[in-house]
CSV table of C-alpha atoms and ligand atoms in Angstrom, one decimal:
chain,number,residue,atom,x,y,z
A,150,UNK,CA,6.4,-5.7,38.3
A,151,UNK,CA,8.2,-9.0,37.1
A,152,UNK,CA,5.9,-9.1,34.0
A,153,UNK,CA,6.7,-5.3,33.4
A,154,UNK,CA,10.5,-6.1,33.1
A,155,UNK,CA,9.5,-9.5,31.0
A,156,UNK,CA,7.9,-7.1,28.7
A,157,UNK,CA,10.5,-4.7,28.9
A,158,UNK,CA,13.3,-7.1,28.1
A,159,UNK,CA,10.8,-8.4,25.0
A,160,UNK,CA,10.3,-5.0,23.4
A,161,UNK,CA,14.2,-4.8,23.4
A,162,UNK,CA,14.4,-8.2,22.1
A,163,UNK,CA,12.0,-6.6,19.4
A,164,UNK,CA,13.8,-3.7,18.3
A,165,UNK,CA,17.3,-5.9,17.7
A,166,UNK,CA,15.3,-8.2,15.7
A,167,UNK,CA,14.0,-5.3,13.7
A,168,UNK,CA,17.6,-3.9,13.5
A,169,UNK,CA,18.8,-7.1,12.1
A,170,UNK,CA,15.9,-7.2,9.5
A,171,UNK,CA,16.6,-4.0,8.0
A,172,UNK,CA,20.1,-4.5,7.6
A,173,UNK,CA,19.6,-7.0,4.9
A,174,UNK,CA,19.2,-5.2,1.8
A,175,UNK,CA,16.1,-7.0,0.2
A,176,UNK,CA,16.3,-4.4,-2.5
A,177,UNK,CA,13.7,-5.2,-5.3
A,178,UNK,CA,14.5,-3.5,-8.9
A,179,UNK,CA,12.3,-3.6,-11.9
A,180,UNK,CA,15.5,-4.9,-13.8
A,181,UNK,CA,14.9,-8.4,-12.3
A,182,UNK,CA,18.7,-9.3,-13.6
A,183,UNK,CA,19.8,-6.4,-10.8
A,184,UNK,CA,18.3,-8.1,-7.8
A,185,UNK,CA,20.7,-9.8,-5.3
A,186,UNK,CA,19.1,-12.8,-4.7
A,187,UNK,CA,21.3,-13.5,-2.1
A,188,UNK,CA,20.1,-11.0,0.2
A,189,UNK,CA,16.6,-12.7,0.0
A,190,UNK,CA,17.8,-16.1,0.8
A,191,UNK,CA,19.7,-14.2,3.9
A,192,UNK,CA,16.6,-13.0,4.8
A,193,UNK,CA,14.8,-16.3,5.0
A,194,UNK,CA,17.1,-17.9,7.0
A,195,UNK,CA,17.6,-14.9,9.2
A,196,UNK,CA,13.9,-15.2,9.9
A,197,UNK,CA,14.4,-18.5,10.8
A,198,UNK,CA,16.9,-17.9,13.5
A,199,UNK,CA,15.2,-14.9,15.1
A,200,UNK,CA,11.7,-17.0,15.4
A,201,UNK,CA,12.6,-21.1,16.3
A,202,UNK,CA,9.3,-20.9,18.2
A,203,UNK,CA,7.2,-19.6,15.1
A,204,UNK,CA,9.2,-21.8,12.9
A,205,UNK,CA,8.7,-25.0,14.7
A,206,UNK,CA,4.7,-24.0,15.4
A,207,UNK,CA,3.8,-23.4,11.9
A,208,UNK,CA,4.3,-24.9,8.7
A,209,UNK,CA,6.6,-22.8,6.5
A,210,UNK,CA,6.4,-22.8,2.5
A,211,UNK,CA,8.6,-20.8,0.3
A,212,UNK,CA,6.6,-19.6,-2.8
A,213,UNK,CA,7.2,-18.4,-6.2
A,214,UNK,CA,11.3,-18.6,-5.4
A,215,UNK,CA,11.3,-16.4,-1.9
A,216,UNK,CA,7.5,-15.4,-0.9
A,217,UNK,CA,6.8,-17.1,2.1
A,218,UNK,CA,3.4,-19.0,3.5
A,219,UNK,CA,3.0,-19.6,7.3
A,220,UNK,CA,0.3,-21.2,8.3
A,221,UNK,CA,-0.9,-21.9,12.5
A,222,UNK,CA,-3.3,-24.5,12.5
A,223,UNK,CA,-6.2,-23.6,14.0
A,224,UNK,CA,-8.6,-25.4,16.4
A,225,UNK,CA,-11.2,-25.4,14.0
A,226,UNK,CA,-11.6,-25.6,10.6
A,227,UNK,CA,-12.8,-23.1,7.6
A,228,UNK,CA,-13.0,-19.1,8.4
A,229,UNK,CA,-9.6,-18.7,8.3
A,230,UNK,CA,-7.1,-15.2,8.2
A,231,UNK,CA,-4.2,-13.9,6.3
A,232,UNK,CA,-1.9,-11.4,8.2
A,233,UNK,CA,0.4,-9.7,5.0
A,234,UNK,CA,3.4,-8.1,4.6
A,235,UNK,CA,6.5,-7.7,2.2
A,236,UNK,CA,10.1,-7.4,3.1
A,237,UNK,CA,11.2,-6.6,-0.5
A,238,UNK,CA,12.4,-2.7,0.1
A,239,UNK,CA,12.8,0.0,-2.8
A,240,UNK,CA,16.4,0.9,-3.1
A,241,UNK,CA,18.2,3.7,-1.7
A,242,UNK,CA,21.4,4.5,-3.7
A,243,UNK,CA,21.5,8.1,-3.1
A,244,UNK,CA,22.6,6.7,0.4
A,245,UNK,CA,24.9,9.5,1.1
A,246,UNK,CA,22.5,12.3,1.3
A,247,UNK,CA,20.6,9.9,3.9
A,248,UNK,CA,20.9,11.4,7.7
A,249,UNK,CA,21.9,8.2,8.8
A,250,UNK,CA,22.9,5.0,6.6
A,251,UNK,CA,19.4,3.3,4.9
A,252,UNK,CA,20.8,-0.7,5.8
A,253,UNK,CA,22.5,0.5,8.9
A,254,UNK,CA,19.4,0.6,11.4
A,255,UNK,CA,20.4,3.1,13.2
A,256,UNK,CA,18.8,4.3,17.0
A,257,UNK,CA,18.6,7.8,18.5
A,258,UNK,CA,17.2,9.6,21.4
A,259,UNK,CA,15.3,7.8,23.9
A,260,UNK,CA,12.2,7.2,25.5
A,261,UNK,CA,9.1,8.7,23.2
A,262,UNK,CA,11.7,10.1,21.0
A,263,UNK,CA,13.7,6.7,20.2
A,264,UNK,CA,13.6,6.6,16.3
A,265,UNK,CA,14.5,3.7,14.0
A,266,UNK,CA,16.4,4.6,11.1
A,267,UNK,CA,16.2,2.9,7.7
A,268,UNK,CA,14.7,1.8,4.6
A,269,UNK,CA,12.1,-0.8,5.4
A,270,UNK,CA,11.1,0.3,8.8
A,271,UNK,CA,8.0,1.6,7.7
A,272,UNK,CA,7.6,0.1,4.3
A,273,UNK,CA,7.0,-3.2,5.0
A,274,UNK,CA,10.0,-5.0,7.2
A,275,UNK,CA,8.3,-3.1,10.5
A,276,UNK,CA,4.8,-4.6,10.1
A,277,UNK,CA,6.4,-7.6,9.1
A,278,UNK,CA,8.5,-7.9,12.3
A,279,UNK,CA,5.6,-6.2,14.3
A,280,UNK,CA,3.7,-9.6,13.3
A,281,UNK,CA,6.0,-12.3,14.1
A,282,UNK,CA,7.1,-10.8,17.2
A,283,UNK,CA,2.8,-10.6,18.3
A,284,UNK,CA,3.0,-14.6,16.6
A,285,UNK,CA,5.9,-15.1,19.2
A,286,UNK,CA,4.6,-13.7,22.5
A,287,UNK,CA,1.4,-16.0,22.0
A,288,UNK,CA,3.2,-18.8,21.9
A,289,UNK,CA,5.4,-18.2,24.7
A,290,UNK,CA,1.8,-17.5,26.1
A,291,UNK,CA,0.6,-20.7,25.0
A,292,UNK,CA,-2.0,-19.5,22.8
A,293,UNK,CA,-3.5,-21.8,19.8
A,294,UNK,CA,-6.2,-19.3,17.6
A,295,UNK,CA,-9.5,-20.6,16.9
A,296,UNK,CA,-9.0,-20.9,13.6
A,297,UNK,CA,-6.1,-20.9,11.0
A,298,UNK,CA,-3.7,-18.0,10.8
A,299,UNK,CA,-1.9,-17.5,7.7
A,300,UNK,CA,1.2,-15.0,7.3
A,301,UNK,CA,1.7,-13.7,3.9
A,302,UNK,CA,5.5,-12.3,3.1
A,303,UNK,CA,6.0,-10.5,-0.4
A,304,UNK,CA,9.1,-10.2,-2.1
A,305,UNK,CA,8.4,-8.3,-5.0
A,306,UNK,CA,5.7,-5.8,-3.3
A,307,UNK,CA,7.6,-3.1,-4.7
A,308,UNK,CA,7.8,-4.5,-8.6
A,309,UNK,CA,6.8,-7.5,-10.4
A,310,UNK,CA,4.2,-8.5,-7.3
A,311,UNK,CA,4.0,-12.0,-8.7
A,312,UNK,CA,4.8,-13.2,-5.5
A,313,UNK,CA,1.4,-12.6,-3.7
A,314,UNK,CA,-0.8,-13.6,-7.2
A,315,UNK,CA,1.2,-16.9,-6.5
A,316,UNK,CA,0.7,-16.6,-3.0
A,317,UNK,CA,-3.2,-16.6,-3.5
A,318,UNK,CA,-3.3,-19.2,-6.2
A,319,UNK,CA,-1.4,-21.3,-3.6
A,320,UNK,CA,-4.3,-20.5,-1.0
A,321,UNK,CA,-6.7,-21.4,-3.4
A,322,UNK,CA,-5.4,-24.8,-4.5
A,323,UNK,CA,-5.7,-25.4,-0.4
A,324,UNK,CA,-9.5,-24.1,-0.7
A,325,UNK,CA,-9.1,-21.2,1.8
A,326,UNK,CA,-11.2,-18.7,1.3
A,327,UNK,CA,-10.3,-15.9,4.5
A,328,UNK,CA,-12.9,-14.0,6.4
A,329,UNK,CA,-9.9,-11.6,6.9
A,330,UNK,CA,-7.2,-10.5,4.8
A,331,UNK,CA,-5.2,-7.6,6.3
A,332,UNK,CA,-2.6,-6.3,4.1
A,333,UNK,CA,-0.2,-2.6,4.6
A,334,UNK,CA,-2.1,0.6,3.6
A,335,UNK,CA,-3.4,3.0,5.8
A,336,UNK,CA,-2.1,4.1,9.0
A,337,UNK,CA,-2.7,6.2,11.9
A,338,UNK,CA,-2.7,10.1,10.8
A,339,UNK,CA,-3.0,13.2,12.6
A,340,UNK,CA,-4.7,16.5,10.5
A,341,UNK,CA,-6.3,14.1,8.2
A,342,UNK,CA,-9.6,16.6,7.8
A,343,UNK,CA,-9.9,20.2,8.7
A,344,UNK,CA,-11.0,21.1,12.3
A,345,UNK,CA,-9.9,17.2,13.5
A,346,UNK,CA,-7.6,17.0,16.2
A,347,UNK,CA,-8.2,13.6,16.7
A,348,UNK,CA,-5.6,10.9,14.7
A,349,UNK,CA,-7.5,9.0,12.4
A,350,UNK,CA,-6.8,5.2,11.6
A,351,UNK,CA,-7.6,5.2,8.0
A,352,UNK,CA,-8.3,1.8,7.1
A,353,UNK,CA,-8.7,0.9,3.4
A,354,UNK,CA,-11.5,-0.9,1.8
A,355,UNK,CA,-10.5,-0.8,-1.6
A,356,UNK,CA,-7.7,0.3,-3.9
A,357,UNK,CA,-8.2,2.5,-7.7
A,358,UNK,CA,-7.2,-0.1,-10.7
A,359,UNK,CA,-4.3,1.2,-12.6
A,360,UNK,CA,-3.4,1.2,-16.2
A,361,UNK,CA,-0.3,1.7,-19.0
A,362,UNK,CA,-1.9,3.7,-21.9
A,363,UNK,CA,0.2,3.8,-24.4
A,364,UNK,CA,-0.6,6.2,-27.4
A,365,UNK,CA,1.6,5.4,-30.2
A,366,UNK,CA,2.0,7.2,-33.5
A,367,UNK,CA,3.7,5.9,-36.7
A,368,UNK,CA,4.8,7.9,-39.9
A,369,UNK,CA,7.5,7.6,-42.2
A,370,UNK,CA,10.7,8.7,-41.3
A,371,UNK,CA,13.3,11.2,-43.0
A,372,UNK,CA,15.3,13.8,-43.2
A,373,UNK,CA,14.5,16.9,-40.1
A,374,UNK,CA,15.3,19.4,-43.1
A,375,UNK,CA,12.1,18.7,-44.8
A,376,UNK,CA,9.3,18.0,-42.5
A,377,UNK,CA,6.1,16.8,-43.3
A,378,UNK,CA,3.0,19.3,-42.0
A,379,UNK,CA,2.7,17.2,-39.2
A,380,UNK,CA,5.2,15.1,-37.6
A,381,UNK,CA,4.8,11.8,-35.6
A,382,UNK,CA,5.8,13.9,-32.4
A,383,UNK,CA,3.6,16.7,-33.4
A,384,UNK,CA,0.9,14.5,-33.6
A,385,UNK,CA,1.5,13.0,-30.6
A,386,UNK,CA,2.2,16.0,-28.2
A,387,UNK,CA,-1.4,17.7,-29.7
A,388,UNK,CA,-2.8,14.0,-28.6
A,389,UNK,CA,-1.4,14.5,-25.1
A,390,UNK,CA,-2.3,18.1,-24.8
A,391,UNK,CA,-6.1,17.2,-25.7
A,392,UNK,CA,-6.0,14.3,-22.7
A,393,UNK,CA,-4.7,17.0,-20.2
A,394,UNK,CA,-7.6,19.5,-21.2
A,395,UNK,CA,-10.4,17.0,-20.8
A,396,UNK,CA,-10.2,15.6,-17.2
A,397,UNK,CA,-11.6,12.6,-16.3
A,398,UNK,CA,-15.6,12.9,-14.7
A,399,UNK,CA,-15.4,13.5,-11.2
A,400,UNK,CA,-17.9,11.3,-8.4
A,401,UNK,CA,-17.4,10.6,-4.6
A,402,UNK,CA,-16.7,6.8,-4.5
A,403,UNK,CA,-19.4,5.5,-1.5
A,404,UNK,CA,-16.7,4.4,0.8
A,405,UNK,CA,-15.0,8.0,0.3
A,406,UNK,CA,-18.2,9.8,1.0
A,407,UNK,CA,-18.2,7.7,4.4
A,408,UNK,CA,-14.8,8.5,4.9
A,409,UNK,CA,-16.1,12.0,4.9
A,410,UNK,CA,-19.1,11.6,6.8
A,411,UNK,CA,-17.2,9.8,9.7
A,412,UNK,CA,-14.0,12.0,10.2
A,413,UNK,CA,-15.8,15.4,9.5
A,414,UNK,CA,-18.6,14.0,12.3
A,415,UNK,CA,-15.3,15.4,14.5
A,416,UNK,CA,-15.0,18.5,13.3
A,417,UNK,CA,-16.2,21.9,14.2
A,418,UNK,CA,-19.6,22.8,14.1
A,419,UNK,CA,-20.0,23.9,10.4
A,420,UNK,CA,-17.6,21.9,9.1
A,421,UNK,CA,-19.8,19.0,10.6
A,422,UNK,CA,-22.4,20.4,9.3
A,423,UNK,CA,-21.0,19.9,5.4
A,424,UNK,CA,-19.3,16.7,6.1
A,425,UNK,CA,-22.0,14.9,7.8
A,426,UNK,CA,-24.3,15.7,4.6
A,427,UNK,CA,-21.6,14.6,2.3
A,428,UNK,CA,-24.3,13.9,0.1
A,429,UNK,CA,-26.2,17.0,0.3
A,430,UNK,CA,-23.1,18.6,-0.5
A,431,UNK,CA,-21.8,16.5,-2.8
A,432,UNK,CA,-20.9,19.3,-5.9
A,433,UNK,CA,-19.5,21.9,-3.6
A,434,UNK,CA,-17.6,18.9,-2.4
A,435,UNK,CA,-16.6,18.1,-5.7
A,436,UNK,CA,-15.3,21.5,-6.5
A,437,UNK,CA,-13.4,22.0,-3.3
A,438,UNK,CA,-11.4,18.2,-3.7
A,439,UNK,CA,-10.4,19.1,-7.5
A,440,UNK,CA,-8.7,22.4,-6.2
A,441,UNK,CA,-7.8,21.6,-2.6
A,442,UNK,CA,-4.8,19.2,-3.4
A,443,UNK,CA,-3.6,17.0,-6.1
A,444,UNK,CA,-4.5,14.2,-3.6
A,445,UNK,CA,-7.5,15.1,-2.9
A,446,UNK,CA,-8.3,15.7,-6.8
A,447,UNK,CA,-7.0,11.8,-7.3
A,448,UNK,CA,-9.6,10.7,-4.5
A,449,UNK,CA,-12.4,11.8,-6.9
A,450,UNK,CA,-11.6,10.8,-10.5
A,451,UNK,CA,-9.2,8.6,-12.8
A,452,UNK,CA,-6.1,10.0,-13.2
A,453,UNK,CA,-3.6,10.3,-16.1
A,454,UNK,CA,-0.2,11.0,-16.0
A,455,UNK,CA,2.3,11.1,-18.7
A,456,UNK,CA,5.2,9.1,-17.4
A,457,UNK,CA,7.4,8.3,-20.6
A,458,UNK,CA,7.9,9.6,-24.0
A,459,UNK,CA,9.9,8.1,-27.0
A,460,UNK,CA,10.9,9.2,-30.6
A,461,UNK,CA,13.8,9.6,-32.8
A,462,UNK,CA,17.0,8.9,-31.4
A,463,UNK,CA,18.9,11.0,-33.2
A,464,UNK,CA,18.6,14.9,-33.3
A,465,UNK,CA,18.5,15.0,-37.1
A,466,UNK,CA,16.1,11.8,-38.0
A,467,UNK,CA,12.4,12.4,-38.0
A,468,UNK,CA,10.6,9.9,-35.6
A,469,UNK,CA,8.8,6.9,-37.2
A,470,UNK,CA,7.6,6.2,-34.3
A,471,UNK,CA,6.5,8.4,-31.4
A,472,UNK,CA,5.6,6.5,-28.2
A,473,UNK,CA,4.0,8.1,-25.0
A,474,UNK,CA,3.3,5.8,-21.6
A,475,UNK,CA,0.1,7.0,-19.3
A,476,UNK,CA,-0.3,5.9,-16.4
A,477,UNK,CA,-3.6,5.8,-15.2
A,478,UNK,CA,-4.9,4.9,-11.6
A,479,UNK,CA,-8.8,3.9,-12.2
A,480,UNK,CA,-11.5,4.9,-9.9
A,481,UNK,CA,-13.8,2.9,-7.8
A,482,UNK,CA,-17.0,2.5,-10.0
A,483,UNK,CA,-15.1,2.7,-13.6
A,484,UNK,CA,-13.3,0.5,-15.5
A,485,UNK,CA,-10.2,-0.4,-17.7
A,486,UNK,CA,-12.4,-0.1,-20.7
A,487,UNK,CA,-14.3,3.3,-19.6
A,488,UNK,CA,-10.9,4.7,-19.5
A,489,UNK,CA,-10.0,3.8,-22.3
A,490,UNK,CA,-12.8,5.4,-23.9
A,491,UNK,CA,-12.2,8.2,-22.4
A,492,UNK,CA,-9.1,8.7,-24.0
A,493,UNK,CA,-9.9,7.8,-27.3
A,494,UNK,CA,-12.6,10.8,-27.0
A,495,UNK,CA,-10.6,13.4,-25.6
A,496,UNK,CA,-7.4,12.7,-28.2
A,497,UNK,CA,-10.0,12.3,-31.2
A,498,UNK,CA,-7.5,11.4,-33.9
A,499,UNK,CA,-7.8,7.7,-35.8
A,500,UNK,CA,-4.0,8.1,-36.4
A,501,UNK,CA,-3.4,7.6,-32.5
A,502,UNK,CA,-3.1,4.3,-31.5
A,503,UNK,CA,-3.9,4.1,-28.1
A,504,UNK,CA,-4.0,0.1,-26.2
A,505,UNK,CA,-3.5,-0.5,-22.4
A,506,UNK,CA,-0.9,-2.6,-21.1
A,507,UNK,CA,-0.9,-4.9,-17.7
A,508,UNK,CA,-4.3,-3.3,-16.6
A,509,UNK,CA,-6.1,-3.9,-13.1
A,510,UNK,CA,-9.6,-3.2,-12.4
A,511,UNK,CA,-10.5,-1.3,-9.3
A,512,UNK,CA,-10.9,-3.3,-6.1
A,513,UNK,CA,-14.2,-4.6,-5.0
A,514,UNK,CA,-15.1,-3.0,-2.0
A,515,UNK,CA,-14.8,-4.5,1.4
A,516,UNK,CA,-17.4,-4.0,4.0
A,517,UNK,CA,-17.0,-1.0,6.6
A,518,UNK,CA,-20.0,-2.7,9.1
A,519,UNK,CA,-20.3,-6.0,10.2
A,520,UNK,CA,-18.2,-8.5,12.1
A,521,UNK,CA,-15.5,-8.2,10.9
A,522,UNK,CA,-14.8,-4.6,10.2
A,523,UNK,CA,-15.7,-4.7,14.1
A,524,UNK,CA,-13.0,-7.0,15.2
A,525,UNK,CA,-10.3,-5.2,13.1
A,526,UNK,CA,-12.1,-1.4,14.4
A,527,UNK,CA,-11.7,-2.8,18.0
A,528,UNK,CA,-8.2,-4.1,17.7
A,529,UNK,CA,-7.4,-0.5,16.6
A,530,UNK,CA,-9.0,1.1,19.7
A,531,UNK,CA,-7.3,-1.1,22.2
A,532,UNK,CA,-3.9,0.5,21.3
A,533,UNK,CA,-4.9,4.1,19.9
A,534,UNK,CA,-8.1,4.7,21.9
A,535,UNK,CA,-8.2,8.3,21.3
A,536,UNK,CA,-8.2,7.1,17.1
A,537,UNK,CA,-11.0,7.3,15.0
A,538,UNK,CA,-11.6,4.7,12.6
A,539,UNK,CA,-12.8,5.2,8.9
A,540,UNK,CA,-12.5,3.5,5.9
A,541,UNK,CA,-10.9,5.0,2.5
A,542,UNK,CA,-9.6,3.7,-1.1
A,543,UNK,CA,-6.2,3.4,-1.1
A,544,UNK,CA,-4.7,5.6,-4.2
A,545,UNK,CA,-1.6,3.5,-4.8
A,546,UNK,CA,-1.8,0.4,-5.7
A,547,UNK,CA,-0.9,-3.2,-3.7
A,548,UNK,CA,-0.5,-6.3,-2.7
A,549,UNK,CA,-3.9,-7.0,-1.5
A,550,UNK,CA,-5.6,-6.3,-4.6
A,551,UNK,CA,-4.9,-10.1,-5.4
A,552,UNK,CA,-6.7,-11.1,-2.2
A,553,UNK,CA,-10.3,-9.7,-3.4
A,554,UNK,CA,-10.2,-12.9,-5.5
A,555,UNK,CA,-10.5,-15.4,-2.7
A,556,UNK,CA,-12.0,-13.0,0.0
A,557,UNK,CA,-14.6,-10.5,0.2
A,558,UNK,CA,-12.9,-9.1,3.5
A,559,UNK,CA,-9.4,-7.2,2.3
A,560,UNK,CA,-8.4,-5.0,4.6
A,561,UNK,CA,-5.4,-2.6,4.0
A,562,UNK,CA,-3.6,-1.0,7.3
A,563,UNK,CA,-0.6,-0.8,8.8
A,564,UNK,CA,-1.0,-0.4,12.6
A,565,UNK,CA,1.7,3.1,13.0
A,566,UNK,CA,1.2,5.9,14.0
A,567,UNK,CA,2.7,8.3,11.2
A,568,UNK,CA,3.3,11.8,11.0
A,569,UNK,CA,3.1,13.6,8.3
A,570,UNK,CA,6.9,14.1,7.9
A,571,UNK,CA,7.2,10.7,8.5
A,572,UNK,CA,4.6,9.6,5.7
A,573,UNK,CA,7.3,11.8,3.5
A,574,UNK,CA,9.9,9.4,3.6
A,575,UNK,CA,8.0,6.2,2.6
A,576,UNK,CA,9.8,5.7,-0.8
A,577,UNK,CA,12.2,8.3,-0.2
A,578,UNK,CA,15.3,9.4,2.2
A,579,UNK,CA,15.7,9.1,5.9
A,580,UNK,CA,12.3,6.4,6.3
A,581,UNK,CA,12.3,6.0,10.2
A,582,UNK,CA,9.8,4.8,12.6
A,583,UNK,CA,9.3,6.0,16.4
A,584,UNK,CA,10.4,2.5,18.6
A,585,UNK,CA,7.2,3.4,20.7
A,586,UNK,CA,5.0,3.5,17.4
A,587,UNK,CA,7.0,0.0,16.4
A,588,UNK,CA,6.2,-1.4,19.8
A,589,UNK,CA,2.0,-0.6,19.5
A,590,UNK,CA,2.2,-2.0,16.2
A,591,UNK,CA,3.3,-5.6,18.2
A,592,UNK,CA,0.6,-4.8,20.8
A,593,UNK,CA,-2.0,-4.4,17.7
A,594,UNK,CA,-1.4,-7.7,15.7
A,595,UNK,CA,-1.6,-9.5,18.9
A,596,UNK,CA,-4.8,-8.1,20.0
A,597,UNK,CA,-6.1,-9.3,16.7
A,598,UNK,CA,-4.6,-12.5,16.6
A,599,UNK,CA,-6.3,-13.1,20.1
A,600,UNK,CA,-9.9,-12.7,18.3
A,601,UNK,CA,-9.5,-14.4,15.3
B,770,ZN,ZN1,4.9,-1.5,0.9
């Protein structure tokens, strides 16, 4: 009973922490000269107050200007773990057609249908909080882990993300190398695969590289009463029409087709059937991902996506120069350069210069058997037992990418429960978390702190 109420008075404890987190406005903008520094340094020492304990058990370091390094020193040495999160937030200025203010961490309804509102909660500030409050109770519990515990904390997730290269180059000059690096990602879904009533805990082994293509085209300028045959912005729209025609080869990535293999093993009969011979089945399968949805279509190939276009700037003034951006998410098993080539085929025109800028490969792939996998599989079933748990490649880029360069064990997953609806507002209006799912998130990290 007494520990019931202990844990009860905790949880509340929790939630007001969490509540006082959101309400900073760590808002990160791609305009570095637009970022209120201010709020960041708020944060920091905000952190500081809400966790003495942690604060006084574990060295602190600030990073790169505001990223922060924990570390809990360990019994023993070597085989060491990173716990990541960010608390940079993407911004929210259409504020007033939110339900409830995004910096105002707002509560309603009670019991299993308390929500959270706020930008943050889910995206990263509610992980973050999740782990220091799990960091917290095992100190009050008097715990010291096996081995070292690093905690991780972004501040430019959302942007420049030269806060967590910095933070790994700061791990390397230390000579960790982590047999665990768990960063946000995944989640714990519900209707991930037809015929699955079970929620799956998708769990990501490995994120698609990503790419600026630029195509650019120069021509003299002049006078938009006389026209040459072909124009600079001609040129460049039949460019971008021949990329869109000529799609990018399609192929199930290995930890995809065991994605598929594992959640379809739930489904009904003949769906089983397929999904358990993914590779058997792999062209049907093919077919039915390019059509099904856009993100099942981006699961299977490299994408390209026209994102920005630039010529004259004046209505009357033939372009000299006609600029279009592609963004391009790489998949598992290609390459910067195969991409490129790519391109260069489909648009077939010498006069098209086409260059990548700030390009990441794909993400080696993390293992989905062995120890490891294990310990992070079973921390997952002691708070969603019902859950399956599957690996997948993340479609979006993050954080964690940096990681694969010091460990061979990058995890990406963020221990929520999230609806559908709810996965809507990541990035968006009203982002809101259930308290309960909040709550299991604490109970998660500390399950897995426990083992490392
Ligand atoms: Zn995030």
């Amino acid at each position: 009973m007494e520990d019931e109420a202990a844990e009860r008075h905790s949880d509340a404890l929790a939630l007001d922490h969490l509540r006082t987190l959101i309400r900073i406005p760590t808002v990160s903008r791609l305009d570095e000269s637009m970022i209120d520094w201010s709020q960041f340094d708020a944060f920091i020492s905000t952190l500081a107050l809400l966790y003495p304990r942690v604060h006084s058990a574990m060295s602190v370091d600030v990073i790169d200007g505001h990223a922060l390094l924990l570390r809990w020193a360990g019994r023993s040495a070597g085989d060491e773990s990173v716990l990541m999160a960010h608390y940079d937030v993407v911004a929210a200025d259409d504020e007033a057609v939110w339900t409830h203010p995004p910096f105002a961490a707002t509560v309603t309804g009670s019991g299993a249908e308390q929500i959270v509102w706020g930008r943050g909660t889910l995206d990263d500030k509610g992980a973050l909080t999740a782990i220091l409050e799990a960091v917290d109770r095992l100190l009050v519990a008097g715990f010291t882990p096996e081995h070292d515990v690093y905690l991780s904390f972004g501040h430019n997730e959302e942007t420049a993300g030269s806060g967590a290269a910095e933070l790994v180059a700061e791990l390397e000059r230390r000579g960790v190398h982590p047999r665990l690096v768990l960063d946000e990602g995944g989640a714990v879904i519900d209707h991930v695969f037809p015929g699955v009533t079970r929620p799956t805990a998708v769990v990501g082994v490995s994120e698609k590289g990503m790419a600026n293509v630029t195509l650019t085209v120069e021509r003299s300028g002049g006078h938009a009463s006389t026209p040459p045959r072909m124009t600079a912005t001609a040129r460049l729209a039949r460019a971008l029409v021949r990329l869109e025609k000529r799609p990018f080869p399609a192929s199930i990535p290995a930890p995809t087709l065991e994605m598929i293999r594992t959640i379809g093993s739930h489904s009904t009969p003949v769906l089983r059937f397929v999904f358990t011979r993914a590779r058997v089945f792999r062209l049907p399968l093919l077919a039915l991902f390019s059509r099904l949805s856009d993100e099942t279509n981006a699961m299977i190939r490299t994408t390209a996506a026209v994102t920005q276009l630039r010529a004259s700037d004046s209505a009357n003034a033939l372009a000299e120069r006609a600029v279009a951006v592609v963004n391009t998410r790489i998949a598992i098993g290609s390459s910067v350069d195969a991409t490129l080539r790519h391109i260069r085929r489909a648009v077939r025109d010498p006069l098209v210069v086409i260059e990548a800028d700030a390009p990441s490969e794909p993400s080696p792939v993390s293992p989905s058997t062995g120890p490891i996998w294990q310990l992070l599989s079973n921390a997952v079933a002691a708070v969603h037992p019902r859950a399956i748990v599957s690996p997948y490649v993340m479609l979006g880029a993050s954080d964690a990418r940096h990681f694969t360069a010091i460990s061979a064990n990058v995890y990406r997953f963020t221990p929520f429960e999230m609806s559908a609806e709810e996965r809507a507002t990541l990035h968006a209006i009203d982002e809101r978390m259930h308290v309960s799912t909040f709550l299991s998130g604490i109970r998660f990290y500390r399950t897995l702190i426990e083992r490392l």
